[in-house]
CSV table of C-alpha atoms and ligand atoms in Angstrom, one decimal:
chain,number,residue,atom,x,y,z
A,262,UNK,CA,-133.3,-207.2,29.0
A,263,UNK,CA,-131.9,-210.7,29.1
A,264,UNK,CA,-128.7,-211.4,31.0
A,265,UNK,CA,-126.3,-214.4,31.1
A,266,UNK,CA,-125.4,-215.9,34.4
A,267,UNK,CA,-122.2,-218.1,34.6
A,268,UNK,CA,-120.8,-219.9,37.6
A,269,UNK,CA,-117.2,-220.5,36.7
A,270,UNK,CA,-114.7,-223.2,37.5
A,271,UNK,CA,-115.9,-226.2,35.5
A,272,UNK,CA,-113.7,-227.6,32.7
A,273,UNK,CA,-115.7,-227.9,29.5
A,274,UNK,CA,-115.9,-231.4,28.0
A,275,UNK,CA,-117.9,-232.4,24.9
A,276,UNK,CA,-118.8,-231.3,21.5
A,277,UNK,CA,-119.9,-228.0,19.9
A,278,UNK,CA,-121.3,-227.8,16.4
A,279,UNK,CA,-119.9,-224.7,14.7
A,280,UNK,CA,-122.6,-222.8,12.7
A,281,UNK,CA,-122.4,-221.0,9.4
A,282,UNK,CA,-120.3,-217.8,9.2
A,283,UNK,CA,-122.3,-214.7,10.0
A,284,UNK,CA,-120.0,-212.5,8.0
A,285,UNK,CA,-120.4,-214.7,5.0
A,286,UNK,CA,-124.2,-215.1,5.3
A,287,UNK,CA,-124.8,-211.4,5.4
A,288,UNK,CA,-123.1,-210.4,2.1
A,289,UNK,CA,-124.4,-213.6,0.4
A,290,UNK,CA,-128.0,-212.5,1.4
A,291,UNK,CA,-127.3,-209.1,-0.1
A,292,UNK,CA,-126.2,-210.9,-3.3
A,293,UNK,CA,-129.8,-212.0,-3.6
A,294,UNK,CA,-130.5,-208.5,-4.9
A,295,UNK,CA,-128.3,-209.2,-8.0
A,296,UNK,CA,-130.7,-211.7,-9.6
A,297,UNK,CA,-134.4,-212.1,-10.5
A,298,UNK,CA,-134.0,-215.8,-9.8
A,299,UNK,CA,-133.9,-217.7,-6.6
A,300,UNK,CA,-130.8,-217.9,-4.5
A,301,UNK,CA,-130.8,-220.7,-1.9
A,302,UNK,CA,-128.4,-220.5,0.9
A,303,UNK,CA,-127.8,-223.4,3.3
A,304,UNK,CA,-125.9,-223.5,6.7
A,305,UNK,CA,-127.3,-220.1,7.5
A,306,UNK,CA,-126.8,-219.3,11.2
A,307,UNK,CA,-129.9,-218.2,13.2
A,308,UNK,CA,-128.8,-214.9,14.5
A,309,UNK,CA,-130.3,-211.4,15.1
A,310,UNK,CA,-128.1,-210.0,12.3
A,311,UNK,CA,-129.6,-212.5,9.8
A,312,UNK,CA,-133.1,-211.5,10.8
A,313,UNK,CA,-132.1,-207.8,10.4
A,314,UNK,CA,-130.8,-208.5,6.9
A,315,UNK,CA,-134.1,-210.4,6.1
A,316,UNK,CA,-136.1,-207.3,7.2
A,317,UNK,CA,-133.9,-205.0,5.0
A,318,UNK,CA,-134.2,-207.2,2.0
A,319,UNK,CA,-138.0,-207.2,2.5
A,320,UNK,CA,-137.9,-203.4,2.2
A,321,UNK,CA,-136.4,-203.9,-1.3
A,322,UNK,CA,-138.9,-206.5,-2.3
A,323,UNK,CA,-136.8,-209.6,-1.8
A,324,UNK,CA,-138.5,-212.3,0.3
A,325,UNK,CA,-136.4,-214.6,2.4
A,326,UNK,CA,-138.2,-217.9,2.9
A,327,UNK,CA,-137.0,-220.8,5.1
A,328,UNK,CA,-136.8,-224.0,3.0
A,329,UNK,CA,-136.0,-226.4,5.9
A,330,UNK,CA,-137.8,-226.8,9.2
A,331,UNK,CA,-134.7,-225.7,11.1
A,332,UNK,CA,-134.5,-222.4,9.2
A,333,UNK,CA,-130.9,-223.0,8.2
A,334,UNK,CA,-131.6,-223.0,4.5
A,335,UNK,CA,-133.1,-219.9,3.1
A,336,UNK,CA,-134.5,-219.2,-0.4
A,337,UNK,CA,-134.3,-215.5,-1.5
A,338,UNK,CA,-136.2,-214.1,-4.4
A,339,UNK,CA,-138.6,-211.4,-5.7
A,340,UNK,CA,-138.7,-208.3,-7.8
A,341,UNK,CA,-136.9,-205.2,-6.5
A,342,UNK,CA,-139.7,-202.8,-5.5
A,343,UNK,CA,-137.8,-200.4,-3.3
A,344,UNK,CA,-134.2,-199.0,-3.2
A,345,UNK,CA,-134.2,-197.3,0.1
A,346,UNK,CA,-132.3,-198.8,3.1
A,347,UNK,CA,-133.7,-196.9,6.1
A,348,UNK,CA,-131.8,-195.5,9.0
A,349,UNK,CA,-133.7,-197.6,11.5
A,350,UNK,CA,-132.3,-200.8,10.0
A,351,UNK,CA,-128.9,-199.6,8.9
A,352,UNK,CA,-128.1,-198.2,12.3
A,353,UNK,CA,-128.7,-201.6,13.9
A,354,UNK,CA,-126.3,-203.4,11.6
A,355,UNK,CA,-123.5,-201.8,9.6
A,356,UNK,CA,-123.5,-204.7,7.2
A,357,UNK,CA,-126.7,-203.3,5.8
A,358,UNK,CA,-124.5,-201.1,3.8
A,359,UNK,CA,-123.7,-204.1,1.6
A,360,UNK,CA,-127.0,-203.6,-0.3
A,361,UNK,CA,-125.6,-200.4,-1.9
A,362,UNK,CA,-123.4,-202.1,-4.5
A,363,UNK,CA,-126.0,-204.7,-5.6
A,364,UNK,CA,-128.9,-202.3,-5.8
A,365,UNK,CA,-126.9,-199.8,-7.9
A,366,UNK,CA,-125.6,-202.5,-10.2
A,367,UNK,CA,-129.0,-204.1,-10.7
A,368,UNK,CA,-131.4,-201.2,-10.9
A,369,UNK,CA,-129.2,-198.2,-11.2
A,370,UNK,CA,-130.1,-196.5,-8.0
A,371,UNK,CA,-130.0,-196.8,-4.2
A,372,UNK,CA,-130.6,-194.6,-1.2
A,373,UNK,CA,-128.9,-196.0,1.8
A,374,UNK,CA,-128.7,-194.4,5.3
A,375,UNK,CA,-125.2,-193.7,6.5
A,376,UNK,CA,-124.4,-196.2,9.2
A,377,UNK,CA,-123.1,-193.6,11.6
A,378,UNK,CA,-120.6,-194.5,14.4
A,379,UNK,CA,-120.7,-197.7,16.3
A,380,UNK,CA,-119.3,-198.9,19.6
A,381,UNK,CA,-115.9,-199.8,18.2
A,382,UNK,CA,-115.1,-196.6,16.4
A,383,UNK,CA,-116.0,-194.3,13.6
A,384,UNK,CA,-115.9,-196.9,10.8
A,385,UNK,CA,-116.2,-194.7,7.7
A,386,UNK,CA,-117.5,-195.9,4.3
A,387,UNK,CA,-115.4,-193.7,2.1
A,388,UNK,CA,-113.7,-196.7,0.3
A,389,UNK,CA,-117.1,-198.1,-0.7
A,390,UNK,CA,-118.2,-194.8,-2.1
A,391,UNK,CA,-115.0,-194.0,-3.9
A,392,UNK,CA,-114.9,-197.4,-5.5
A,393,UNK,CA,-118.5,-197.1,-6.7
A,394,UNK,CA,-117.8,-193.7,-8.1
A,395,UNK,CA,-114.9,-195.2,-10.0
A,396,UNK,CA,-117.4,-197.6,-11.5
A,397,UNK,CA,-119.4,-194.7,-12.7
A,398,UNK,CA,-121.9,-194.0,-9.9
A,399,UNK,CA,-122.9,-190.4,-9.0
A,400,UNK,CA,-123.1,-190.2,-5.2
A,401,UNK,CA,-124.5,-187.4,-3.1
A,402,UNK,CA,-125.0,-187.2,0.6
A,403,UNK,CA,-128.4,-185.9,1.5
A,404,UNK,CA,-130.3,-185.9,4.9
A,405,UNK,CA,-128.1,-188.6,6.3
A,406,UNK,CA,-128.5,-190.8,3.3
A,407,UNK,CA,-126.2,-191.8,0.5
A,408,UNK,CA,-128.0,-191.3,-2.8
A,409,UNK,CA,-126.3,-193.2,-5.5
A,410,UNK,CA,-127.3,-193.4,-9.2
A,411,UNK,CA,-125.9,-194.6,-12.5
A,412,UNK,CA,-127.3,-194.1,-15.9
A,413,UNK,CA,-127.1,-197.4,-17.7
A,414,UNK,CA,-124.7,-200.0,-16.4
A,415,UNK,CA,-121.8,-199.5,-14.0
A,416,UNK,CA,-118.5,-199.6,-16.0
A,417,UNK,CA,-115.5,-201.8,-15.0
A,418,UNK,CA,-112.5,-200.0,-13.6
A,419,UNK,CA,-109.2,-200.7,-11.7
A,420,UNK,CA,-109.6,-199.9,-8.1
A,421,UNK,CA,-106.7,-199.9,-5.8
A,422,UNK,CA,-107.7,-199.9,-2.1
A,423,UNK,CA,-105.4,-197.7,0.0
A,424,UNK,CA,-105.9,-200.2,2.8
A,425,UNK,CA,-107.8,-203.5,3.3
A,426,UNK,CA,-111.5,-203.3,3.8
A,427,UNK,CA,-113.7,-206.4,4.0
A,428,UNK,CA,-117.0,-204.6,3.4
A,429,UNK,CA,-115.6,-202.4,0.6
A,430,UNK,CA,-114.2,-205.4,-1.2
A,431,UNK,CA,-117.5,-207.2,-0.9
A,432,UNK,CA,-119.7,-204.3,-2.0
A,433,UNK,CA,-117.5,-203.6,-5.1
A,434,UNK,CA,-117.1,-207.3,-6.0
A,435,UNK,CA,-120.9,-207.6,-6.1
A,436,UNK,CA,-121.4,-204.3,-8.0
A,437,UNK,CA,-118.6,-205.2,-10.5
A,438,UNK,CA,-120.2,-208.6,-11.2
A,439,UNK,CA,-123.0,-206.9,-13.1
A,440,UNK,CA,-120.9,-204.0,-14.5
A,441,UNK,CA,-119.9,-203.6,-18.1
A,442,UNK,CA,-116.3,-204.8,-18.7
A,443,UNK,CA,-113.5,-205.7,-16.4
A,444,UNK,CA,-112.9,-204.6,-12.9
A,445,UNK,CA,-109.7,-205.2,-11.0
A,446,UNK,CA,-109.8,-204.9,-7.2
A,447,UNK,CA,-106.2,-204.5,-5.9
A,448,UNK,CA,-105.3,-204.8,-2.3
A,449,UNK,CA,-108.6,-206.6,-1.8
A,450,UNK,CA,-109.4,-208.3,1.5
A,451,UNK,CA,-108.7,-212.0,1.6
A,452,UNK,CA,-110.9,-213.1,4.4
A,453,UNK,CA,-112.4,-216.6,3.9
A,454,UNK,CA,-115.8,-214.9,3.9
A,455,UNK,CA,-114.8,-212.9,0.8
A,456,UNK,CA,-113.9,-216.2,-0.9
A,457,UNK,CA,-117.3,-217.6,0.1
A,458,UNK,CA,-119.1,-214.6,-1.3
A,459,UNK,CA,-117.1,-215.0,-4.5
A,460,UNK,CA,-117.9,-218.7,-4.7
A,461,UNK,CA,-121.6,-217.9,-4.3
A,462,UNK,CA,-121.4,-215.2,-7.0
A,463,UNK,CA,-119.6,-217.6,-9.4
A,464,UNK,CA,-122.4,-220.1,-8.8
A,465,UNK,CA,-124.8,-217.4,-9.9
A,466,UNK,CA,-122.8,-216.9,-13.1
A,467,UNK,CA,-120.3,-214.2,-12.1
A,468,UNK,CA,-116.8,-214.3,-13.7
A,469,UNK,CA,-114.3,-213.8,-10.9
A,470,UNK,CA,-110.6,-214.6,-10.9
A,471,UNK,CA,-108.0,-214.4,-8.2
A,472,UNK,CA,-110.3,-215.7,-5.4
A,473,UNK,CA,-108.3,-216.0,-2.2
A,474,UNK,CA,-105.7,-213.5,-3.4
A,475,UNK,CA,-105.4,-209.8,-2.9
A,476,UNK,CA,-106.2,-209.1,-6.5
A,477,UNK,CA,-109.7,-209.9,-7.8
A,478,UNK,CA,-110.5,-209.6,-11.5
A,479,UNK,CA,-114.2,-209.5,-12.3
A,480,UNK,CA,-115.5,-209.7,-15.9
A,481,UNK,CA,-119.0,-208.1,-15.6
A,482,UNK,CA,-121.9,-210.1,-17.0
A,483,UNK,CA,-125.3,-208.8,-18.1
A,484,UNK,CA,-127.3,-210.9,-15.7
A,485,UNK,CA,-126.8,-213.3,-12.8
A,486,UNK,CA,-129.0,-216.4,-12.3
A,487,UNK,CA,-130.1,-218.4,-9.3
A,488,UNK,CA,-127.9,-220.7,-7.4
A,489,UNK,CA,-127.6,-223.0,-4.4
A,490,UNK,CA,-124.7,-222.3,-2.0
A,491,UNK,CA,-123.6,-223.6,1.4
A,492,UNK,CA,-122.1,-221.1,3.8
A,493,UNK,CA,-118.7,-221.8,5.3
A,494,UNK,CA,-118.3,-222.5,9.0
A,495,UNK,CA,-117.8,-219.5,11.3
A,496,UNK,CA,-114.1,-219.2,12.0
A,497,UNK,CA,-114.7,-216.6,14.7
A,498,UNK,CA,-117.2,-218.8,16.5
A,499,UNK,CA,-114.6,-221.6,16.1
A,500,UNK,CA,-111.8,-219.4,17.7
A,501,UNK,CA,-114.2,-218.3,20.4
A,502,UNK,CA,-115.1,-221.8,21.5
A,503,UNK,CA,-111.5,-222.8,21.2
A,504,UNK,CA,-110.7,-220.1,23.8
A,505,UNK,CA,-113.6,-221.4,25.9
A,506,UNK,CA,-112.1,-224.9,26.0
A,507,UNK,CA,-108.7,-223.5,26.8
A,508,UNK,CA,-109.8,-221.0,29.5
A,509,UNK,CA,-111.8,-223.6,31.3
A,510,UNK,CA,-109.0,-226.2,31.2
A,511,UNK,CA,-111.2,-228.6,29.3
A,512,UNK,CA,-111.4,-230.3,25.9
A,513,UNK,CA,-114.0,-229.7,23.3
A,514,UNK,CA,-114.5,-231.1,19.8
A,515,UNK,CA,-115.6,-228.3,17.4
A,516,UNK,CA,-117.6,-230.2,14.8
A,517,UNK,CA,-117.5,-228.7,11.3
A,518,UNK,CA,-114.7,-226.2,12.1
A,519,UNK,CA,-112.0,-225.7,9.5
A,520,UNK,CA,-108.4,-225.3,10.4
A,521,UNK,CA,-107.5,-223.8,7.0
A,522,UNK,CA,-109.7,-220.8,7.7
A,523,UNK,CA,-108.2,-219.9,11.0
A,524,UNK,CA,-105.1,-218.1,9.8
A,525,UNK,CA,-102.9,-216.8,12.6
A,526,UNK,CA,-105.5,-217.7,15.2
A,527,UNK,CA,-104.4,-221.3,15.4
A,528,UNK,CA,-100.7,-220.4,15.5
A,529,UNK,CA,-101.2,-217.9,18.4
A,530,UNK,CA,-103.4,-220.2,20.4
A,531,UNK,CA,-100.9,-223.0,20.0
A,532,UNK,CA,-98.1,-220.6,21.1
A,533,UNK,CA,-100.2,-219.8,24.2
A,534,UNK,CA,-100.3,-223.5,25.1
A,535,UNK,CA,-103.6,-224.6,23.5
A,536,UNK,CA,-103.6,-228.0,21.9
A,537,UNK,CA,-105.5,-228.0,18.5
A,538,UNK,CA,-105.7,-231.2,16.6
A,539,UNK,CA,-107.3,-231.4,13.1
A,540,UNK,CA,-109.5,-234.4,12.6
A,541,UNK,CA,-111.7,-235.5,9.8
A,542,UNK,CA,-114.9,-233.8,10.9
A,543,UNK,CA,-113.6,-230.9,12.9
A,544,UNK,CA,-111.0,-229.7,15.5
A,545,UNK,CA,-110.2,-231.2,18.9
A,546,UNK,CA,-109.2,-228.4,21.2
A,547,UNK,CA,-107.6,-229.1,24.6
A,548,UNK,CA,-105.6,-227.4,27.3
A,549,UNK,CA,-103.2,-230.0,28.5
A,550,UNK,CA,-100.8,-227.8,30.5
A,551,UNK,CA,-100.7,-224.2,31.7
A,552,UNK,CA,-101.4,-221.2,29.4
A,553,UNK,CA,-98.6,-218.8,28.8
A,554,UNK,CA,-98.6,-215.2,27.6
A,555,UNK,CA,-98.3,-214.5,23.8
A,556,UNK,CA,-98.2,-211.2,22.0
A,557,UNK,CA,-100.7,-210.5,19.2
A,558,UNK,CA,-101.4,-207.8,16.7
A,559,UNK,CA,-104.6,-207.7,14.8
A,560,UNK,CA,-104.3,-207.6,11.0
A,561,UNK,CA,-106.3,-208.4,7.9
A,562,UNK,CA,-106.6,-212.1,7.1
A,563,UNK,CA,-104.5,-214.3,7.3
A,564,UNK,CA,-103.3,-212.2,10.3
A,565,UNK,CA,-104.8,-212.4,13.7
A,566,UNK,CA,-108.5,-211.2,13.4
A,567,UNK,CA,-109.7,-208.1,15.3
A,568,UNK,CA,-112.9,-210.2,15.9
A,569,UNK,CA,-110.8,-212.6,18.1
A,570,UNK,CA,-109.0,-209.9,20.0
A,571,UNK,CA,-111.3,-209.5,23.0
A,572,UNK,CA,-111.7,-213.3,23.4
A,573,UNK,CA,-107.9,-213.8,23.2
A,574,UNK,CA,-107.4,-211.1,25.8
A,575,UNK,CA,-109.7,-212.9,28.3
A,576,UNK,CA,-107.5,-216.0,27.8
A,577,UNK,CA,-104.3,-214.1,28.3
A,578,UNK,CA,-105.8,-212.6,31.5
A,579,UNK,CA,-105.3,-215.9,33.2
A,580,UNK,CA,-102.1,-217.0,31.4
A,581,UNK,CA,-98.7,-217.1,33.0
A,582,UNK,CA,-96.6,-214.1,32.2
A,583,UNK,CA,-97.4,-211.0,30.2
A,584,UNK,CA,-98.9,-210.5,26.8
A,585,UNK,CA,-99.2,-207.5,24.6
A,586,UNK,CA,-102.3,-207.2,22.5
A,587,UNK,CA,-102.2,-204.5,19.7
A,588,UNK,CA,-105.3,-203.5,17.9
A,589,UNK,CA,-104.6,-202.1,14.4
A,590,UNK,CA,-108.0,-202.3,12.7
A,591,UNK,CA,-110.4,-200.4,15.0
A,592,UNK,CA,-109.5,-197.5,17.1
A,593,UNK,CA,-111.8,-198.1,20.1
A,594,UNK,CA,-111.9,-201.8,20.6
A,595,UNK,CA,-110.7,-202.2,24.2
A,596,UNK,CA,-114.1,-201.6,25.9
A,597,UNK,CA,-113.9,-205.1,27.4
A,598,UNK,CA,-110.8,-204.1,29.4
A,599,UNK,CA,-112.4,-202.3,32.3
A,600,UNK,CA,-115.0,-205.0,32.6
A,601,UNK,CA,-112.3,-207.8,32.6
A,602,UNK,CA,-110.4,-205.7,35.2
A,603,UNK,CA,-113.6,-205.6,37.4
A,604,UNK,CA,-113.2,-209.4,37.5
A,605,UNK,CA,-109.6,-209.2,38.7
A,606,UNK,CA,-107.7,-209.1,35.4
A,607,UNK,CA,-104.6,-206.8,35.3
A,608,UNK,CA,-104.8,-205.1,31.9
A,609,UNK,CA,-103.4,-201.6,31.1
A,610,UNK,CA,-104.2,-199.9,27.8
A,611,UNK,CA,-101.6,-197.6,26.2
A,612,UNK,CA,-102.9,-196.2,22.9
A,613,UNK,CA,-103.5,-199.1,20.5
A,614,UNK,CA,-101.9,-201.7,22.8
A,615,UNK,CA,-102.9,-203.4,25.9
A,616,UNK,CA,-100.5,-205.1,28.3
A,617,UNK,CA,-102.1,-208.1,30.0
A,618,UNK,CA,-100.4,-209.3,33.1
A,619,UNK,CA,-101.7,-212.8,33.8
A,620,UNK,CA,-103.3,-213.4,37.2
A,621,UNK,CA,-103.8,-216.7,39.1
A,622,UNK,CA,-107.6,-216.4,38.9
A,623,UNK,CA,-110.6,-214.2,38.2
A,624,UNK,CA,-113.6,-213.6,40.4
A,625,UNK,CA,-117.2,-213.4,39.2
A,626,UNK,CA,-118.8,-210.0,38.9
A,627,UNK,CA,-121.7,-208.2,37.3
A,628,UNK,CA,-120.3,-206.9,33.9
A,629,UNK,CA,-121.7,-205.2,30.9
A,630,UNK,CA,-121.3,-206.4,27.3
A,631,UNK,CA,-120.3,-203.5,25.0
A,632,UNK,CA,-120.1,-205.1,21.6
A,633,UNK,CA,-120.5,-208.5,20.0
A,634,UNK,CA,-117.0,-209.9,20.6
A,635,UNK,CA,-116.5,-208.2,23.9
A,636,UNK,CA,-119.6,-210.0,25.1
A,637,UNK,CA,-118.0,-213.4,24.4
A,638,UNK,CA,-114.8,-212.3,26.1
A,639,UNK,CA,-116.8,-211.7,29.3
A,640,UNK,CA,-118.5,-215.1,29.1
A,641,UNK,CA,-115.0,-216.6,28.7
A,642,UNK,CA,-113.8,-214.8,31.8
A,643,UNK,CA,-116.9,-216.0,33.6
A,644,UNK,CA,-116.1,-219.6,32.7
A,645,UNK,CA,-112.7,-219.2,34.4
A,646,UNK,CA,-113.9,-217.1,37.4
A,647,UNK,CA,-114.7,-218.1,40.9
A,648,UNK,CA,-118.3,-217.4,41.7
A,649,UNK,CA,-121.1,-215.9,39.6
A,650,UNK,CA,-120.7,-213.6,36.7
A,651,UNK,CA,-123.7,-211.8,35.3
A,652,UNK,CA,-123.3,-210.4,31.8
A,653,UNK,CA,-125.9,-207.8,30.9
A,654,UNK,CA,-126.8,-206.3,27.5
A,655,UNK,CA,-126.6,-209.6,25.8
A,656,UNK,CA,-128.4,-208.3,22.7
A,657,UNK,CA,-124.9,-207.7,21.4
A,658,UNK,CA,-124.2,-211.4,21.8
A,659,UNK,CA,-127.4,-212.5,20.1
A,660,UNK,CA,-126.3,-210.5,16.9
A,661,UNK,CA,-123.5,-213.0,16.2
A,662,UNK,CA,-123.5,-216.1,18.5
A,663,UNK,CA,-126.2,-218.7,18.2
A,664,UNK,CA,-127.5,-220.2,21.4
A,665,UNK,CA,-124.2,-219.7,23.2
A,666,UNK,CA,-125.5,-220.6,26.6
A,667,UNK,CA,-127.0,-223.9,25.2
A,668,UNK,CA,-123.7,-224.8,23.4
A,669,UNK,CA,-121.6,-224.2,26.5
A,670,UNK,CA,-124.1,-225.8,28.9
A,671,UNK,CA,-124.1,-229.0,26.7
A,672,UNK,CA,-120.3,-229.2,27.5
A,673,UNK,CA,-120.8,-228.9,31.2
A,674,UNK,CA,-120.7,-225.2,31.8
A,675,UNK,CA,-122.9,-223.8,34.6
A,676,UNK,CA,-124.5,-221.1,32.5
A,677,UNK,CA,-128.0,-219.8,31.9
A,678,UNK,CA,-129.9,-217.0,30.3
A,679,UNK,CA,-132.0,-215.0,32.7
A,680,UNK,CA,-134.9,-213.3,31.2
A,681,UNK,CA,-136.0,-209.8,32.1
B,102,LIG,C1,-115.9,-206.6,8.6
B,102,LIG,C2,-116.6,-207.6,9.6
B,102,LIG,C3,-116.2,-207.3,11.0
B,102,LIG,C4,-114.7,-207.3,11.2
B,102,LIG,C5,-114.1,-206.4,10.1
B,102,LIG,C6,-112.5,-206.4,10.1
B,102,LIG,C7,-118.7,-208.1,8.4
B,102,LIG,C8,-120.2,-208.0,8.4
B,102,LIG,N1,-118.1,-207.5,9.4
B,102,LIG,O1,-116.4,-205.3,9.0
B,102,LIG,O2,-116.8,-208.3,11.8
B,102,LIG,O3,-114.4,-206.8,12.4
B,102,LIG,O4,-114.5,-206.7,8.8
B,102,LIG,O5,-112.1,-207.7,9.9
B,102,LIG,O6,-118.1,-208.8,7.7
B,102,LIG,N2,-112.6,-198.4,6.7
B,102,LIG,C9,-112.5,-197.1,6.3
B,102,LIG,N3,-113.3,-196.8,5.2
B,102,LIG,C10,-114.1,-197.7,4.5
B,102,LIG,C11,-114.2,-199.0,5.1
B,102,LIG,C12,-113.5,-199.3,6.2
B,102,LIG,O7,-111.8,-196.3,6.8
B,102,LIG,O8,-114.8,-197.3,3.6
B,102,LIG,C13,-111.8,-198.8,7.9
B,102,LIG,C14,-112.7,-199.2,9.1
B,102,LIG,O9,-113.0,-198.1,9.9
B,102,LIG,C15,-111.7,-200.1,9.8
B,102,LIG,C16,-110.9,-200.8,8.7
B,102,LIG,O10,-111.1,-199.9,7.6
B,102,LIG,O11,-110.8,-199.3,10.6
B,102,LIG,C17,-111.4,-202.2,8.3
B,102,LIG,O12,-112.8,-202.2,8.2
B,102,LIG,P1,-113.6,-203.2,7.3
B,102,LIG,O13,-112.6,-204.3,6.9
B,102,LIG,O14,-114.2,-202.4,6.2
B,102,LIG,O15,-114.6,-203.8,8.3
B,102,LIG,P2,-116.2,-204.1,8.0
B,102,LIG,O16,-116.3,-204.6,6.6
B,102,LIG,O17,-117.0,-203.0,8.4
């Protein structure tokens, strides 16, 4: 299994191109199931999760063909020949569950494996199922699979989510696009990736109002057509490399990054002493002076994202003073803490909060990546640490960060992937 070796202590300097957003690409690929015409997506990141979604769509009869040499533009199309999303694929990537709504809306049936638990908590799918039932689906759980059916078309309904869910909002928005009549999704997620999916659906002919707000109104149409859509830049990749520039004491230009998608991330980073300057083609991120502790609480967008929590904690580990990091979205998302502590961080977890007492420096150590964002937090710690850090289990990293070692090495980091 590959590992990443980092020798810390070098300030980054240079430019990193921010890729397309993983969490927009995956639902937009699932949207390919909603039409019999071709959906062409550009600015698609080259990630293990995108390859997993490609495999899953192939199970349903949808081919995903590269249309450019670099593989960043994909054309999706084909007739739906299968409606089962098997356990072997769904267990690898929870976002596989996003095929449920589109399959049901398009062909009236779907059999999708339950995702099961994952590293960061139980992550139920009850909101997806309840919402689809409200649209008229009959759902039974059988042998670890959700079996969903509808006679005729789904029917529009008003769905009020009891709390914000990105995935449930996406699944229901896609299903409602082909339902009969009007669907209102209240207390919907407002993440930029939801807006991007909505924009893609609108390009395909969907009628969606309220994009960017917490109430989406969808007038179902009988069929959706093909479209071309460019995926937004990845705001989590942006935030992660902003932390890399800051923790190394360097300066990096993040080409293609969008400040308006960063929500609370930019405010909190600035509060911690990171200089972020919006320019015509991206963001210039620098650490001019010392870092100081800042408290954060994860929240749905535009609040501070749970997907930035681990990376921010690495940054706070070397800031002056104390910070309190509170995780409100997932119940078990502090697995990076013991690993950071092995590198000399002083972090104590009390329930859903972690107290981070900044230390003068970290020291390199062998550490283990436990999930996607935790992996990046260990790489960040490695950039700041004295000596060598070896991060193992980097398959987590490859799910959501493209060529991280190449991007950081191009800015002067001493980092390499060690095969085996
Ligand atoms: C998406 C993102 C993930 C991010 C998360 C929160 C993708 C592919 N993944 O995941 O990177 O960390 O949003 O921003 O876009 N919940 C339920 N029942 C449900 C659905 C969710 O209880 O039916 C709970 C979850 O366990 C969690 C919370 O709601 O505690 C938010 O989860 P959700 O927003 O649905 O996350 P995902 O869509 O899985």
